[in-house]
Short mmCIF file of N, CA, C and O in Angstrom, two decimals:
data_model
loop_
_atom_site.label_atom_id
_atom_site.label_comp_id
_atom_site.label_asym_id
_atom_site.label_seq_id
_atom_site.Cartn_x
_atom_site.Cartn_y
_atom_site.Cartn_z
N MET S 23 0.85 -1.17 0.00
CA MET S 23 0.00 0.00 0.00
C MET S 23 0.90 1.23 0.00
O MET S 23 1.86 1.31 0.74
N THR S 24 0.58 2.23 -0.81
CA THR S 24 1.40 3.44 -0.88
C THR S 24 0.53 4.65 -0.64
O THR S 24 -0.69 4.60 -0.79
N ASP S 25 1.18 5.72 -0.26
CA ASP S 25 0.49 7.00 -0.11
C ASP S 25 1.26 8.06 -0.88
O ASP S 25 2.16 7.75 -1.64
N ALA S 26 0.92 9.33 -0.66
CA ALA S 26 1.54 10.40 -1.43
C ALA S 26 3.03 10.55 -1.12
O ALA S 26 3.79 11.02 -1.96
N LEU S 27 3.48 10.11 0.05
CA LEU S 27 4.88 10.26 0.42
C LEU S 27 5.72 9.05 0.06
O LEU S 27 6.93 9.10 0.14
N GLY S 28 5.11 7.97 -0.31
CA GLY S 28 5.86 6.76 -0.65
C GLY S 28 5.23 5.56 0.00
O GLY S 28 4.13 5.61 0.52
N SER S 29 5.96 4.50 0.01
CA SER S 29 5.43 3.25 0.53
C SER S 29 5.45 3.23 2.04
O SER S 29 6.43 3.62 2.67
N ILE S 30 4.37 2.78 2.63
CA ILE S 30 4.30 2.67 4.09
C ILE S 30 4.94 1.37 4.54
O ILE S 30 5.48 1.27 5.62
N ASP S 31 4.90 0.36 3.67
CA ASP S 31 5.39 -0.96 4.05
C ASP S 31 6.91 -1.06 4.04
O ASP S 31 7.47 -1.92 4.70
N MET S 32 7.58 -0.18 3.34
CA MET S 32 9.04 -0.25 3.21
C MET S 32 9.69 0.60 4.29
O MET S 32 9.17 1.64 4.66
N PRO S 33 10.86 0.20 4.80
CA PRO S 33 11.56 1.03 5.78
C PRO S 33 12.07 2.30 5.12
O PRO S 33 12.15 2.39 3.90
N GLU S 34 12.44 3.26 5.96
CA GLU S 34 12.91 4.54 5.44
C GLU S 34 14.14 4.35 4.57
O GLU S 34 15.01 3.54 4.88
N ARG S 35 14.22 5.13 3.53
CA ARG S 35 15.40 5.06 2.66
C ARG S 35 16.55 5.79 3.33
O ARG S 35 16.36 6.76 4.04
N GLY S 36 17.77 5.34 3.06
CA GLY S 36 18.94 6.02 3.57
C GLY S 36 19.39 5.50 4.93
O GLY S 36 20.47 5.83 5.38
N ARG S 37 18.61 4.70 5.57
CA ARG S 37 19.01 4.14 6.86
C ARG S 37 19.65 2.79 6.64
O ARG S 37 19.13 1.94 5.94
N SER S 38 20.79 2.59 7.22
CA SER S 38 21.43 1.29 7.10
C SER S 38 20.83 0.33 8.11
O SER S 38 20.08 0.72 9.00
N GLU S 39 21.19 -0.92 7.99
CA GLU S 39 20.67 -1.92 8.92
C GLU S 39 21.19 -1.69 10.33
O GLU S 39 20.51 -1.95 11.31
N ASP S 40 22.44 -1.16 10.44
CA ASP S 40 23.00 -0.89 11.77
C ASP S 40 22.20 0.19 12.48
O ASP S 40 21.92 0.10 13.67
N GLU S 41 21.85 1.25 11.75
CA GLU S 41 21.07 2.34 12.35
C GLU S 41 19.69 1.85 12.76
O GLU S 41 19.17 2.24 13.80
N ALA S 42 19.09 0.99 11.94
CA ALA S 42 17.79 0.44 12.28
C ALA S 42 17.88 -0.43 13.53
O ALA S 42 16.99 -0.41 14.38
N ALA S 43 18.97 -1.20 13.66
CA ALA S 43 19.14 -2.06 14.83
C ALA S 43 19.39 -1.21 16.08
O ALA S 43 18.90 -1.53 17.16
N GLU S 44 20.14 -0.11 15.94
CA GLU S 44 20.41 0.75 17.10
C GLU S 44 19.16 1.44 17.60
O GLU S 44 19.00 1.66 18.79
N SER S 45 18.25 1.77 16.68
CA SER S 45 17.04 2.47 17.11
C SER S 45 16.10 1.55 17.87
O SER S 45 15.24 2.01 18.59
N GLN S 46 16.28 0.23 17.74
CA GLN S 46 15.42 -0.72 18.44
C GLN S 46 15.98 -1.11 19.81
O GLN S 46 15.29 -1.70 20.61
N LYS S 47 17.25 -0.77 20.09
CA LYS S 47 17.84 -1.09 21.38
C LYS S 47 17.27 -0.18 22.45
O LYS S 47 16.79 0.90 22.18
N LYS S 48 17.36 -0.63 23.70
CA LYS S 48 16.91 0.20 24.81
C LYS S 48 17.87 1.36 24.99
O LYS S 48 19.08 1.21 24.84
N PRO S 49 17.34 2.54 25.31
CA PRO S 49 18.24 3.68 25.54
C PRO S 49 19.04 3.47 26.81
O PRO S 49 18.57 2.87 27.78
N ARG S 50 20.27 3.98 26.81
CA ARG S 50 21.12 3.84 27.98
C ARG S 50 20.69 4.84 29.04
O ARG S 50 20.18 5.90 28.74
N ARG S 51 20.94 4.46 30.28
CA ARG S 51 20.66 5.40 31.38
C ARG S 51 21.75 6.44 31.41
O ARG S 51 22.73 6.36 30.70
N GLY S 52 21.64 7.39 32.26
CA GLY S 52 22.51 8.56 32.28
C GLY S 52 23.94 8.33 32.71
O GLY S 52 24.54 9.22 33.28
N GLY S 53 24.50 7.18 32.49
CA GLY S 53 25.89 6.94 32.85
C GLY S 53 26.08 6.92 34.35
O GLY S 53 25.39 6.22 35.07
N LYS S 54 27.04 7.72 34.84
CA LYS S 54 27.32 7.75 36.28
C LYS S 54 26.17 8.35 37.07
O LYS S 54 25.94 8.00 38.20
N ARG S 55 25.43 9.30 36.46
CA ARG S 55 24.33 9.92 37.19
C ARG S 55 23.24 8.92 37.52
O ARG S 55 22.60 9.01 38.54
N GLY S 56 22.99 7.98 36.63
CA GLY S 56 21.94 6.99 36.87
C GLY S 56 22.27 6.03 37.99
O GLY S 56 21.40 5.39 38.54
N LYS S 57 23.55 5.90 38.36
CA LYS S 57 23.95 4.94 39.37
C LYS S 57 23.99 5.51 40.77
O LYS S 57 24.17 4.80 41.73
N LYS S 58 23.85 6.84 40.91
CA LYS S 58 23.90 7.46 42.23
C LYS S 58 22.58 7.24 42.95
O LYS S 58 21.53 7.12 42.35
N GLY S 59 22.68 7.25 44.26
CA GLY S 59 21.49 7.09 45.08
C GLY S 59 20.71 8.40 45.18
O GLY S 59 21.17 9.45 44.73
N PRO S 60 19.55 8.35 45.82
CA PRO S 60 18.72 9.56 45.90
C PRO S 60 19.36 10.68 46.72
O PRO S 60 19.22 11.84 46.39
N PHE S 61 20.10 10.33 47.78
CA PHE S 61 20.73 11.37 48.59
C PHE S 61 21.89 12.01 47.85
O PHE S 61 22.12 13.21 47.97
N ALA S 62 22.63 11.23 47.08
CA ALA S 62 23.73 11.79 46.30
C ALA S 62 23.20 12.71 45.21
O ALA S 62 23.78 13.77 44.94
N ARG S 63 22.07 12.33 44.60
CA ARG S 63 21.48 13.19 43.58
C ARG S 63 20.94 14.47 44.20
O ARG S 63 21.05 15.55 43.62
N LEU S 64 20.37 14.37 45.39
CA LEU S 64 19.87 15.55 46.09
C LEU S 64 21.01 16.49 46.47
O LEU S 64 20.91 17.71 46.31
N ALA S 65 22.12 15.92 46.94
CA ALA S 65 23.29 16.73 47.28
C ALA S 65 23.85 17.41 46.03
O ALA S 65 24.23 18.59 46.07
N LEU S 66 23.89 16.70 44.92
CA LEU S 66 24.34 17.29 43.66
C LEU S 66 23.43 18.44 43.25
O LEU S 66 23.90 19.50 42.81
N PHE S 67 22.14 18.24 43.41
CA PHE S 67 21.16 19.28 43.07
C PHE S 67 21.41 20.55 43.89
O PHE S 67 21.46 21.66 43.35
N TYR S 68 21.62 20.42 45.20
CA TYR S 68 21.87 21.57 46.05
C TYR S 68 23.21 22.23 45.74
O TYR S 68 23.34 23.45 45.79
N ARG S 69 24.23 21.44 45.41
CA ARG S 69 25.51 22.03 45.01
C ARG S 69 25.36 22.84 43.73
O ARG S 69 25.96 23.91 43.60
N GLN S 70 24.55 22.35 42.80
CA GLN S 70 24.32 23.10 41.57
C GLN S 70 23.54 24.38 41.84
O GLN S 70 23.79 25.41 41.21
N ILE S 71 22.60 24.34 42.79
CA ILE S 71 21.86 25.55 43.16
C ILE S 71 22.81 26.61 43.72
O ILE S 71 22.78 27.77 43.32
N VAL S 72 23.69 26.21 44.63
CA VAL S 72 24.64 27.14 45.23
C VAL S 72 25.57 27.69 44.16
O VAL S 72 25.88 28.89 44.15
N ALA S 73 26.01 26.85 43.23
CA ALA S 73 26.90 27.32 42.16
C ALA S 73 26.20 28.35 41.28
O ALA S 73 26.81 29.35 40.87
N GLU S 74 24.93 28.13 40.98
CA GLU S 74 24.19 29.10 40.16
C GLU S 74 23.95 30.40 40.92
O GLU S 74 24.01 31.48 40.34
N LEU S 75 23.68 30.31 42.22
CA LEU S 75 23.46 31.53 43.02
C LEU S 75 24.73 32.36 43.14
O LEU S 75 24.67 33.57 43.29
N ARG S 76 25.89 31.72 43.08
CA ARG S 76 27.14 32.48 43.12
C ARG S 76 27.36 33.26 41.83
O ARG S 76 28.09 34.24 41.82
N LYS S 77 26.74 32.83 40.73
CA LYS S 77 26.88 33.53 39.45
C LYS S 77 25.99 34.76 39.36
O LYS S 77 26.20 35.61 38.51
N VAL S 78 25.00 34.86 40.25
CA VAL S 78 24.04 35.96 40.20
C VAL S 78 24.70 37.26 40.60
O VAL S 78 25.48 37.32 41.55
N VAL S 79 24.41 38.33 39.86
CA VAL S 79 24.89 39.66 40.22
C VAL S 79 23.81 40.29 41.09
O VAL S 79 22.74 40.67 40.60
N TRP S 80 24.08 40.37 42.38
CA TRP S 80 23.10 40.88 43.32
C TRP S 80 23.12 42.40 43.31
O TRP S 80 24.18 43.02 43.25
N PRO S 81 21.95 43.04 43.42
CA PRO S 81 21.92 44.51 43.43
C PRO S 81 22.43 45.05 44.77
O PRO S 81 22.33 44.40 45.81
N THR S 82 22.94 46.28 44.71
CA THR S 82 23.36 46.94 45.95
C THR S 82 22.13 47.43 46.69
O THR S 82 21.01 47.38 46.18
N ARG S 83 22.33 47.93 47.91
CA ARG S 83 21.20 48.39 48.71
C ARG S 83 20.50 49.58 48.04
O ARG S 83 19.28 49.67 48.02
N SER S 84 21.27 50.49 47.47
CA SER S 84 20.66 51.65 46.82
C SER S 84 19.90 51.23 45.56
O SER S 84 18.82 51.76 45.27
N GLN S 85 20.46 50.30 44.78
CA GLN S 85 19.74 49.80 43.61
C GLN S 85 18.44 49.12 44.02
O GLN S 85 17.40 49.30 43.38
N LEU S 86 18.51 48.34 45.07
CA LEU S 86 17.32 47.63 45.54
C LEU S 86 16.24 48.59 46.00
O LEU S 86 15.06 48.40 45.67
N SER S 87 16.61 49.65 46.72
CA SER S 87 15.60 50.61 47.15
C SER S 87 15.04 51.38 45.95
O SER S 87 13.84 51.68 45.92
N THR S 88 15.88 51.67 44.95
CA THR S 88 15.39 52.34 43.74
C THR S 88 14.40 51.45 42.99
O THR S 88 13.32 51.90 42.59
N TYR S 89 14.76 50.19 42.81
CA TYR S 89 13.87 49.26 42.11
C TYR S 89 12.55 49.09 42.85
O TYR S 89 11.48 49.05 42.24
N THR S 90 12.64 49.00 44.18
CA THR S 90 11.44 48.82 44.99
C THR S 90 10.52 50.03 44.87
O THR S 90 9.30 49.89 44.70
N SER S 91 11.08 51.22 44.93
CA SER S 91 10.24 52.42 44.82
C SER S 91 9.63 52.55 43.43
O SER S 91 8.47 52.96 43.29
N VAL S 92 10.37 52.18 42.39
CA VAL S 92 9.82 52.20 41.03
C VAL S 92 8.64 51.25 40.92
O VAL S 92 7.59 51.59 40.35
N VAL S 93 8.76 50.07 41.48
CA VAL S 93 7.68 49.09 41.43
C VAL S 93 6.46 49.59 42.20
O VAL S 93 5.32 49.48 41.73
N ILE S 94 6.68 50.15 43.38
CA ILE S 94 5.55 50.65 44.18
C ILE S 94 4.84 51.79 43.47
O ILE S 94 3.60 51.83 43.41
N VAL S 95 5.58 52.72 42.86
CA VAL S 95 4.97 53.83 42.12
C VAL S 95 4.18 53.29 40.93
O VAL S 95 3.06 53.72 40.66
N PHE S 96 4.76 52.33 40.21
CA PHE S 96 4.07 51.75 39.06
C PHE S 96 2.77 51.08 39.49
O PHE S 96 1.73 51.25 38.85
N VAL S 97 2.80 50.32 40.58
CA VAL S 97 1.59 49.64 41.06
C VAL S 97 0.53 50.65 41.48
O VAL S 97 -0.67 50.47 41.19
N VAL S 98 0.93 51.73 42.15
CA VAL S 98 -0.03 52.77 42.55
C VAL S 98 -0.66 53.41 41.33
O VAL S 98 -1.88 53.65 41.29
N ILE S 99 0.13 53.69 40.30
CA ILE S 99 -0.42 54.28 39.07
C ILE S 99 -1.41 53.33 38.40
O ILE S 99 -2.50 53.74 37.98
N ILE S 100 -1.08 52.06 38.33
CA ILE S 100 -1.99 51.08 37.72
C ILE S 100 -3.26 50.94 38.55
O ILE S 100 -4.37 50.83 38.00
N ILE S 101 -3.15 50.97 39.88
CA ILE S 101 -4.34 50.90 40.74
C ILE S 101 -5.24 52.10 40.46
O ILE S 101 -6.47 51.97 40.34
N GLY S 102 -4.65 53.27 40.34
CA GLY S 102 -5.44 54.47 40.03
C GLY S 102 -6.11 54.37 38.67
O GLY S 102 -7.29 54.71 38.52
N LEU S 103 -5.40 53.87 37.68
CA LEU S 103 -5.96 53.72 36.34
C LEU S 103 -7.13 52.74 36.34
O LEU S 103 -8.19 53.02 35.76
N VAL S 104 -6.96 51.61 36.99
CA VAL S 104 -8.04 50.61 37.05
C VAL S 104 -9.23 51.17 37.82
O VAL S 104 -10.38 50.93 37.45
N THR S 105 -8.98 51.93 38.88
CA THR S 105 -10.07 52.53 39.66
C THR S 105 -10.87 53.51 38.81
O THR S 105 -12.11 53.50 38.83
N VAL S 106 -10.18 54.36 38.06
CA VAL S 106 -10.87 55.33 37.20
C VAL S 106 -11.69 54.60 36.13
O VAL S 106 -12.85 54.96 35.88
N ILE S 107 -11.12 53.59 35.52
CA ILE S 107 -11.85 52.83 34.50
C ILE S 107 -13.07 52.14 35.12
O ILE S 107 -14.16 52.14 34.55
N ASP S 108 -12.89 51.56 36.32
CA ASP S 108 -14.00 50.88 36.99
C ASP S 108 -15.12 51.86 37.34
O ASP S 108 -16.30 51.55 37.13
N LEU S 109 -14.78 53.02 37.85
CA LEU S 109 -15.81 54.01 38.18
C LEU S 109 -16.52 54.49 36.92
O LEU S 109 -17.74 54.71 36.93
N GLY S 110 -15.77 54.67 35.84
CA GLY S 110 -16.38 55.08 34.57
C GLY S 110 -17.35 54.04 34.04
O GLY S 110 -18.47 54.37 33.63
N ILE S 111 -16.96 52.79 34.07
CA ILE S 111 -17.85 51.71 33.61
C ILE S 111 -19.07 51.61 34.53
O ILE S 111 -20.20 51.40 34.07
N ASN S 112 -18.86 51.80 35.83
CA ASN S 112 -19.96 51.75 36.79
C ASN S 112 -20.99 52.84 36.50
O ASN S 112 -22.20 52.60 36.52
N ARG S 113 -20.53 54.04 36.20
CA ARG S 113 -21.46 55.13 35.88
C ARG S 113 -22.19 54.89 34.56
O ARG S 113 -23.38 55.19 34.44
N VAL S 114 -21.46 54.35 33.56
CA VAL S 114 -22.11 54.06 32.27
C VAL S 114 -23.18 53.00 32.45
O VAL S 114 -24.30 53.13 31.92
N VAL S 115 -22.87 51.95 33.19
CA VAL S 115 -23.86 50.89 33.43
C VAL S 115 -25.03 51.43 34.24
O VAL S 115 -26.20 51.11 33.97
N GLY S 116 -24.76 52.27 35.23
CA GLY S 116 -25.83 52.89 36.01
C GLY S 116 -26.72 53.79 35.17
O GLY S 116 -27.93 53.83 35.36
N TYR S 117 -26.13 54.51 34.22
CA TYR S 117 -26.91 55.38 33.34
C TYR S 117 -27.77 54.56 32.37
O TYR S 117 -28.92 54.88 32.14
N VAL S 118 -27.19 53.47 31.81
CA VAL S 118 -27.92 52.67 30.82
C VAL S 118 -29.02 51.85 31.49
O VAL S 118 -30.14 51.80 31.01
N PHE S 119 -28.71 51.18 32.59
CA PHE S 119 -29.69 50.28 33.21
C PHE S 119 -30.37 50.88 34.42
O PHE S 119 -31.28 50.26 34.98
N GLY S 120 -29.98 52.04 34.90
CA GLY S 120 -30.50 52.59 36.13
C GLY S 120 -31.62 53.48 35.93
O GLY S 120 -32.68 53.60 36.37
#
């Protein structure tokens, strides 16, 4: 039986018998990582976390206070904008249905 792409019954062209045999084998586990116990893997995980945290560029105290104030001002502005929009919609709905 064939379709628009070629024969379904025939194996893919270009693949040797070795490649076909390798694709049918079970995949290997992760080498040395697969042989470690759960506590060793957990310790490795925490060591990797600490290593990544050492790469982080932490902000200074002045940068942190600047960023915090920018975020607070932005949130207050958005709260005001949403409040004005909500009051406007409330009045329009009250006028139409009230």
